[in-house]
Short mmCIF file of C-alpha atoms and ligand atoms in Angstrom, two decimals:
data_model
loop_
_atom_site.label_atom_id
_atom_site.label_comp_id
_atom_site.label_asym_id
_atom_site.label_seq_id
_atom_site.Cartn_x
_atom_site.Cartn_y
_atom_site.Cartn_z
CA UNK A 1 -51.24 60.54 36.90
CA UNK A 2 -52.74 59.43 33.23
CA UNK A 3 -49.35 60.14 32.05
CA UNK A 4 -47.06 58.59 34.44
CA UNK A 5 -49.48 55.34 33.76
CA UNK A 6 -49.40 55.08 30.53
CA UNK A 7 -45.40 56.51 30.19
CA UNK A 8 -45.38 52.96 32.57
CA UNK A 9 -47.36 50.76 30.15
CA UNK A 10 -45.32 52.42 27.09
CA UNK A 11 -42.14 51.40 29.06
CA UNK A 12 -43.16 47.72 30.06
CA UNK A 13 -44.41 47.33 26.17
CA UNK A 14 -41.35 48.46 24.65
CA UNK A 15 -39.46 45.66 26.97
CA UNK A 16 -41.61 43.01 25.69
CA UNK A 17 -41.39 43.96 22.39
CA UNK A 18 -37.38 44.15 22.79
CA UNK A 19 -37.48 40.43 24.49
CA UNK A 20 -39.56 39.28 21.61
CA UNK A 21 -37.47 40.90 19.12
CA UNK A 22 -34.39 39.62 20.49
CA UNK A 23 -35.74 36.00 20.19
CA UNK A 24 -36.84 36.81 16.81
CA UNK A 25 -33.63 37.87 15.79
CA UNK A 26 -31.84 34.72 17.26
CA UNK A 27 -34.33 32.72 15.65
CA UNK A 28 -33.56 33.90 12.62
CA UNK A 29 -29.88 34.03 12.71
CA UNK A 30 -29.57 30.65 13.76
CA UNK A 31 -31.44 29.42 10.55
CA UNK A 32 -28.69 30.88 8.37
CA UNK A 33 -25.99 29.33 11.46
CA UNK A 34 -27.04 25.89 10.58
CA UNK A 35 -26.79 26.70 6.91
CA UNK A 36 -23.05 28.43 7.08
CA UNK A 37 -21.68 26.22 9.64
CA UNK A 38 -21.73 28.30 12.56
CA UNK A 39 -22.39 25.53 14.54
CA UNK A 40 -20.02 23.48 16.44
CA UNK A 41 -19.61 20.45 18.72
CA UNK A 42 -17.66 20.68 21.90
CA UNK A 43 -16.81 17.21 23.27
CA UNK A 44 -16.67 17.05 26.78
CA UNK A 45 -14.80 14.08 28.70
CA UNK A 46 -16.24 10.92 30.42
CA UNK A 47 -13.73 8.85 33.49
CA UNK A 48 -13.90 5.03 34.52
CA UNK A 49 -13.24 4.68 37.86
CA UNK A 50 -12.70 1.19 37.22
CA UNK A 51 -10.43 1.78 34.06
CA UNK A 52 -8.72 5.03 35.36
CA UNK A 53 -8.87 6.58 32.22
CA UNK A 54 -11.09 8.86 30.00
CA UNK A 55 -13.46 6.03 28.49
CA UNK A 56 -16.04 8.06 26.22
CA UNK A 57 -18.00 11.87 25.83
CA UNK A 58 -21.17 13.67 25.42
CA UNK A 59 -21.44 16.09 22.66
CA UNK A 60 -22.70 19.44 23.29
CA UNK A 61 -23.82 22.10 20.92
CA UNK A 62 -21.98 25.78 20.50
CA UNK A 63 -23.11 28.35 18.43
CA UNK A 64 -19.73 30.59 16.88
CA UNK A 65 -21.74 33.66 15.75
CA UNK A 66 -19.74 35.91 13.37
CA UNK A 67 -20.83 39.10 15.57
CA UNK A 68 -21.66 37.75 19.04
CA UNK A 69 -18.58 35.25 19.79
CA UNK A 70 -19.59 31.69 21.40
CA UNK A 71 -22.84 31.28 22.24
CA UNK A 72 -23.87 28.96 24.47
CA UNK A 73 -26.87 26.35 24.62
CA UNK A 74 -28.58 28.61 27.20
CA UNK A 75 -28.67 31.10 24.73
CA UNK A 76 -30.46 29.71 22.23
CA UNK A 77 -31.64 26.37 23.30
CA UNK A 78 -35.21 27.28 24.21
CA UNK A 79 -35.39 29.83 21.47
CA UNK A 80 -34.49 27.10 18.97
CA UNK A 81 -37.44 25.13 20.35
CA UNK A 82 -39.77 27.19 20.48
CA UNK A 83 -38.91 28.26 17.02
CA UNK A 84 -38.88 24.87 15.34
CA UNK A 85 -35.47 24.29 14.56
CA UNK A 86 -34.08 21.93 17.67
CA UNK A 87 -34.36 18.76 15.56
CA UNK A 88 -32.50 20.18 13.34
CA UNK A 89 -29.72 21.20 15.54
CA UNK A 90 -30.17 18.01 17.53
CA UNK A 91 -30.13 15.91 13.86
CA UNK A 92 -27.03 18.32 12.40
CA UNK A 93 -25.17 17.34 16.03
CA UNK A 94 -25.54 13.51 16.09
CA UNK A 95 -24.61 13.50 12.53
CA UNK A 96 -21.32 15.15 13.30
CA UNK A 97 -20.49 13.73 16.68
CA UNK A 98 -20.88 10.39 14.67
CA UNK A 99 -18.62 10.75 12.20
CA UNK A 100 -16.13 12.27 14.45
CA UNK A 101 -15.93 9.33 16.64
CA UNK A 102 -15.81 6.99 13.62
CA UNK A 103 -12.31 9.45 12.90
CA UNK A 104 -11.10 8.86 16.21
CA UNK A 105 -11.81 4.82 16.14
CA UNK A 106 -10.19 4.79 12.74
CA UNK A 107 -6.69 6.60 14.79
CA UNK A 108 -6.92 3.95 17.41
CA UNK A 109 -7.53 6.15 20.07
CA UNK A 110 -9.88 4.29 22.68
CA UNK A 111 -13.09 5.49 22.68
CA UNK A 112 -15.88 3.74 24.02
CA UNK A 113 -19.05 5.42 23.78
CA UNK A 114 -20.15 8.69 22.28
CA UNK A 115 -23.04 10.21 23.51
CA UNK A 116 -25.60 13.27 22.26
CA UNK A 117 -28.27 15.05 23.56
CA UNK A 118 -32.45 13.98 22.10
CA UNK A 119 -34.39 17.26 22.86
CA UNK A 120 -37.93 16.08 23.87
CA UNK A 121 -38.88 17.75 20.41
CA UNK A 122 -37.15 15.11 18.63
CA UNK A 123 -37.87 12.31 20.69
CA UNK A 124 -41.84 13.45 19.89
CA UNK A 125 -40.80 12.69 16.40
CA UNK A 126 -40.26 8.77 16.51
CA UNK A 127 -40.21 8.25 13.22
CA UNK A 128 -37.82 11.18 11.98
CA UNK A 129 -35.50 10.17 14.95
CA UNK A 130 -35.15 7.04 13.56
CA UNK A 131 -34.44 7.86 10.16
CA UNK A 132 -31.92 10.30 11.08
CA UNK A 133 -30.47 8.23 13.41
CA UNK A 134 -29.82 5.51 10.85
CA UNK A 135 -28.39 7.84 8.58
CA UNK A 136 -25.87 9.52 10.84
CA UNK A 137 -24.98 5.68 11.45
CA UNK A 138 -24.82 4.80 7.67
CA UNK A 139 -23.24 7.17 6.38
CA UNK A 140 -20.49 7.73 9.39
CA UNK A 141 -19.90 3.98 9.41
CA UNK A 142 -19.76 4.03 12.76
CA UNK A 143 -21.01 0.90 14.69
CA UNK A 144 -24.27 1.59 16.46
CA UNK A 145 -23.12 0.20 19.82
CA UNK A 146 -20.35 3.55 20.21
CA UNK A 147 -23.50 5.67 19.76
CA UNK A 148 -25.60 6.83 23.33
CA UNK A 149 -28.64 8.91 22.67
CA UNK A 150 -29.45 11.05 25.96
CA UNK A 151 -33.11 11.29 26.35
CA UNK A 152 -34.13 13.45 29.84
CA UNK A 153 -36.17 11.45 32.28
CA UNK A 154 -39.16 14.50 31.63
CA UNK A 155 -39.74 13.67 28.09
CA UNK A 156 -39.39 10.22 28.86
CA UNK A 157 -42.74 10.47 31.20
CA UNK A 158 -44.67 12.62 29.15
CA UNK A 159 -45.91 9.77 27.49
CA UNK A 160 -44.37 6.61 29.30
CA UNK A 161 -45.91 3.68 27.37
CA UNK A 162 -45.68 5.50 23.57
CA UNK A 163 -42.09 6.50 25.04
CA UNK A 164 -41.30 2.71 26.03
CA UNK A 165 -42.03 1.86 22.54
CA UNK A 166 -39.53 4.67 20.69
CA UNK A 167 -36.98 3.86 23.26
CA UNK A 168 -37.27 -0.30 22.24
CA UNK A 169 -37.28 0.67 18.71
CA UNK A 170 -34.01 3.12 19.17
CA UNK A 171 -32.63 0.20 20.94
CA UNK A 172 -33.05 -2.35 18.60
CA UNK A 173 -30.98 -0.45 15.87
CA UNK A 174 -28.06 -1.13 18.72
CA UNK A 175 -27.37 1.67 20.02
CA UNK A 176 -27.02 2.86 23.98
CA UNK A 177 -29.84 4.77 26.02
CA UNK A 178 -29.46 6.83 28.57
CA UNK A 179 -31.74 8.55 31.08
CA UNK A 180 -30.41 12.08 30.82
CA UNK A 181 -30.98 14.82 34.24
CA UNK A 182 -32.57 11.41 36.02
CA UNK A 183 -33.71 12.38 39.38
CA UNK A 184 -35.31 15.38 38.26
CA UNK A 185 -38.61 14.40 36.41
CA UNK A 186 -40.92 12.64 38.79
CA UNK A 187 -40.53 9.05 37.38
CA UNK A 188 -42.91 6.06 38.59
CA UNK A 189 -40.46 3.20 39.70
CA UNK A 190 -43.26 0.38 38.43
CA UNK A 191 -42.26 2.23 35.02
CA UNK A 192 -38.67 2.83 35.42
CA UNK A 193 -38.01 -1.10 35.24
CA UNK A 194 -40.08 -1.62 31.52
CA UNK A 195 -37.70 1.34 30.66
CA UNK A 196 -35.27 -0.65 27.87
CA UNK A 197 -32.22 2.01 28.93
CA UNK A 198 -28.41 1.48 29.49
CA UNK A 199 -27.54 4.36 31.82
CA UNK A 200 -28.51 6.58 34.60
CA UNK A 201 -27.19 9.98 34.41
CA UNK A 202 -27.55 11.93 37.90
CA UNK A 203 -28.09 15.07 37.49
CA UNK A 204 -25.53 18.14 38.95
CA UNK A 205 -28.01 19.04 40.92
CA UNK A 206 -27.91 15.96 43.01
CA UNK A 207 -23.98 16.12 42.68
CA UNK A 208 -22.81 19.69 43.75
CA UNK A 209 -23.71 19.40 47.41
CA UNK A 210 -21.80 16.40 48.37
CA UNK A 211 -21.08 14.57 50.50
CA UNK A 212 -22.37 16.62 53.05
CA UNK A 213 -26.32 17.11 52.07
CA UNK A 214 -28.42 14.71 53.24
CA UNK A 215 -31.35 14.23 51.05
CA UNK A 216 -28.87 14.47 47.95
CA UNK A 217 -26.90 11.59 49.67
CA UNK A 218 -30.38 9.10 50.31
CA UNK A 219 -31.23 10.11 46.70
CA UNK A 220 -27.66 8.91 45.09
CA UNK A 221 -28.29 5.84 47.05
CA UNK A 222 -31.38 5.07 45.69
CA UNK A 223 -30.53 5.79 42.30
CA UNK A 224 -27.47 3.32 42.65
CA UNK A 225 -29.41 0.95 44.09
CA UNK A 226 -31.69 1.16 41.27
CA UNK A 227 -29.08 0.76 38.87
CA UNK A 228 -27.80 -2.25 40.67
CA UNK A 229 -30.95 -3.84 40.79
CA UNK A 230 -31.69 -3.27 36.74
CA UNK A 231 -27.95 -4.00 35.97
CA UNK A 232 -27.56 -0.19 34.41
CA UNK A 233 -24.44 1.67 34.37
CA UNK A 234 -24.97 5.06 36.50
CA UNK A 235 -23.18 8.19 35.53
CA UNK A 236 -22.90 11.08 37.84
CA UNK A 237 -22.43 14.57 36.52
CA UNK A 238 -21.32 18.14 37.10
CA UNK A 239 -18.11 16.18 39.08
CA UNK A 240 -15.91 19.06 39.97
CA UNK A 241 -13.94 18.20 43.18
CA UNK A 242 -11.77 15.44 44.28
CA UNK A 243 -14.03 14.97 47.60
CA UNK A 244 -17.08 14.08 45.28
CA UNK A 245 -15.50 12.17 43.07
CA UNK A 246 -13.72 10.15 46.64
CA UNK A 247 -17.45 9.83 47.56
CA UNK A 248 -18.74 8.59 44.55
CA UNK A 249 -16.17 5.67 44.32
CA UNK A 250 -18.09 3.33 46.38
CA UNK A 251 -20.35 2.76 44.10
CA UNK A 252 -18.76 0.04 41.61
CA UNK A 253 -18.59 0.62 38.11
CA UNK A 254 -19.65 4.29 38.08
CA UNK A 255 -18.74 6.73 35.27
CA UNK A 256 -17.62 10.64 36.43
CA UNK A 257 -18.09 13.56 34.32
CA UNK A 258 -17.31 17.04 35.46
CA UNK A 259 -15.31 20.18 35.00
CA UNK A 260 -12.54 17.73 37.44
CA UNK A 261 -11.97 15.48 33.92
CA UNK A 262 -12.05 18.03 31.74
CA UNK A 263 -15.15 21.24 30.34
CA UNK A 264 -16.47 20.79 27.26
CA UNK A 265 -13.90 21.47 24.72
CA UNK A 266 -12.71 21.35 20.67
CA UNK A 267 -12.52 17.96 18.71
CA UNK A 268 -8.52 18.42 18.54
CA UNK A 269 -8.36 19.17 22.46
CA UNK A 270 -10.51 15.87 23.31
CA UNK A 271 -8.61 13.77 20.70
CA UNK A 272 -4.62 14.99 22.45
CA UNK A 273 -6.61 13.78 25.69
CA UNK A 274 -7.78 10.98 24.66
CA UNK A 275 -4.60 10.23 23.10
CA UNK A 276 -2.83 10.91 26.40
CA UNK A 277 -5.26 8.80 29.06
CA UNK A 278 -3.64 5.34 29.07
CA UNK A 279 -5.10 2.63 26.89
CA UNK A 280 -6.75 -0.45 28.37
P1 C2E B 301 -26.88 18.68 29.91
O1 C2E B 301 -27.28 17.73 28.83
O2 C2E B 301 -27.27 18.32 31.30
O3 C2E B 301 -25.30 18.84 29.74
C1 C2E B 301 -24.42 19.07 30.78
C2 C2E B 301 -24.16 20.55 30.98
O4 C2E B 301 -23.50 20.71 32.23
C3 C2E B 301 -23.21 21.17 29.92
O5 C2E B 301 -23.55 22.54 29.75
C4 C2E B 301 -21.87 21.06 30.61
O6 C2E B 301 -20.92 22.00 30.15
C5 C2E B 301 -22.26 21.36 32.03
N1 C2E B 301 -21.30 20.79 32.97
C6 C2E B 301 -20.60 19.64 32.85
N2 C2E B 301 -19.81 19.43 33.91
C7 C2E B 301 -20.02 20.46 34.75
C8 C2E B 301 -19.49 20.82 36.05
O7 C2E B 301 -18.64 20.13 36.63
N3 C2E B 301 -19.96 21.95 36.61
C9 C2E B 301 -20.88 22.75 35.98
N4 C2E B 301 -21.28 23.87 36.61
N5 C2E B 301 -21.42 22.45 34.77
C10 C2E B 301 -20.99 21.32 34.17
P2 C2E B 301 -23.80 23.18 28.30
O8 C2E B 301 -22.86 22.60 27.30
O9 C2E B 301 -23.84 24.66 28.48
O10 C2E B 301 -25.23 22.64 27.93
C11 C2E B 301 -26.35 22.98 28.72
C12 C2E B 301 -27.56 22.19 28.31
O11 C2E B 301 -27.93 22.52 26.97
C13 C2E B 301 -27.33 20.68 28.30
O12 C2E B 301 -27.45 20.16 29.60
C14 C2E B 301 -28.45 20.24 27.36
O13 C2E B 301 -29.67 20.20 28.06
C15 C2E B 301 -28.48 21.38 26.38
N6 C2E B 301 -27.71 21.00 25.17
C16 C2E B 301 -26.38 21.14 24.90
N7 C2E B 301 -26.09 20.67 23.66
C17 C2E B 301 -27.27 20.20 23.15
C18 C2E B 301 -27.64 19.60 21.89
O14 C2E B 301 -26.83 19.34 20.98
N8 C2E B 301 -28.96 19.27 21.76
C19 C2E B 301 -29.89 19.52 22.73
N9 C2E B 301 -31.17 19.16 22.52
N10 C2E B 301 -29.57 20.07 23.91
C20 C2E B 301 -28.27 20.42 24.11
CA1 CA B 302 -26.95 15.61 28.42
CA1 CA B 303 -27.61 16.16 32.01
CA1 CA B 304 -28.49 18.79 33.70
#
């Protein structure tokens, strides 16, 4: 019995130790990814129901290892917080999604916003957000108001009133806020309305049931009465068939993303679609 108990102790150690040695190993090749530009920005497409056409994008991080193929964001998200380095990927992303859109304006193809993710990491770090922010700006020359920083409704409410201050700061360099997963992270509605944001992104979760769940279909309600009530745009995500997005057109004014419009996908890709949705 003393064997079989420790041969079981030997065999749950050596999984942990794999676990943490996978992590460590991830950890440590995405510090040299960021330095030899394995990184990469997929640009996935936004829709205006009131313009009919593909109106803007969020950027979202992929990881081209030279072993391992595409990685994506689940596979190295949490290991890149916990090992320091989101901010950097976060930083390296908004720099490049920048100056790509600033390309794209330059073409004249008709982009209005382009939007990145703020890990909660980042947004912790007011004052390096800013800076970095007004360098991605500066140096991309793009104008701030094309820029939307994403900012989930958790980190948000980890610390609403020193949050409420970052968030009027961020604003007053011009560019657009939005409340990224909203529905998911408990907010106070006496706090919501001090919030100084543009947009109300619903999360997928909220989304992939319609229209025939219930509780999904009083909380969509809410949130675009909400939105209605604080004049912010709401935009409803993880869109992926035609009887959602039928649904979601009563509500005026509201933006669709979803594997329907388009998955995440290269620069070029975005920029032929782009190209192809009919101007204004
Ligand atoms: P998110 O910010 O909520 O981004 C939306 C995710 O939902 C993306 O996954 C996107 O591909 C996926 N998605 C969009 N439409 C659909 C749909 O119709 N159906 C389904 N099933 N999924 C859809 P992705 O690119 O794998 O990213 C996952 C998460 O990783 C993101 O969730 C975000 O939290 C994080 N992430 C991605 N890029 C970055 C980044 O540059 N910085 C930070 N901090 N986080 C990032
Ligand atoms: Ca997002
Ligand atoms: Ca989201
Ligand atoms: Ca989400």
């Amino acid at each position: 019995a003393k064997d079989s108990e420790r041969g079981s102790y030997a065999f749950y150690d050596s999984i942990l130790t794999e676990a943490a040695a996978r992590k460590l190993y991830i950890a440590n090749e995405l510090r040299t990814a960021i330095d030899e530009n394995q990184l990469e920005v997929h640009y996935q497409p936004v829709y205006s129901l009131n313009d009919q056409r593909i109106i803007g994008c969020e950027a979202l991080v992929r990881w081209q290892h030279p072993l391992h193929g595409m990685m994506m964001p689940a596979d190295f998200i949490t290991i890149a917080e916990d090992a320091g380095l989101i901010s950097t990927i976060d930083n390296w992303v908004m720099y490049h999604a920048c100056h790509q859109a600033q390309q794209w304006l330059q073409q004249g193809l008709a982009l209005s916003f382009m939007s990145v993710n703020i890990s909660s990491r980042l947004f912790d770090r007011g004052d390096f957000l800013t800076s970095s922010l007004q360098k991605a700006l500066l140096d991309s020359g793009l104008p701030s108001h094309y820029l939307e920083l994403e900012i989930t409704e958790s980190s948000i409410m980890q610390d609403p009133s020193q949050s409420t201050a970052l968030l009027h700061e961020l604003r007053n360099t011009g560019v657009r806020l939005a409340i990224d997963d909203f529905g998911t992270g408990y907010s106070s509605l006496s706090r919501l309305k001090h919030l100084p944001v543009d947009k109300f992104k619903i999360d997928r979760t909220f989304v992939q049931n319609l229209p025939h769940d219930a509780g999904d279909l009083a909380i969509i309600r809410a949130i675009a009465y909400l939105s209605d009530s604080f004049d912010l745009v709401i935009q409803a995500e993880g869109v992926e068939t035609r009887e959602q997005a039928d649904f979601l057109q009563q509500y005026p004014g509201i933006l669709l993303q979803g594997y329907l419009y388009g998955k995440p996908m290269p620069a070029a890709d975005f920029a032929t679609l782009l190209a192809d949705s009919p101007a204004p």
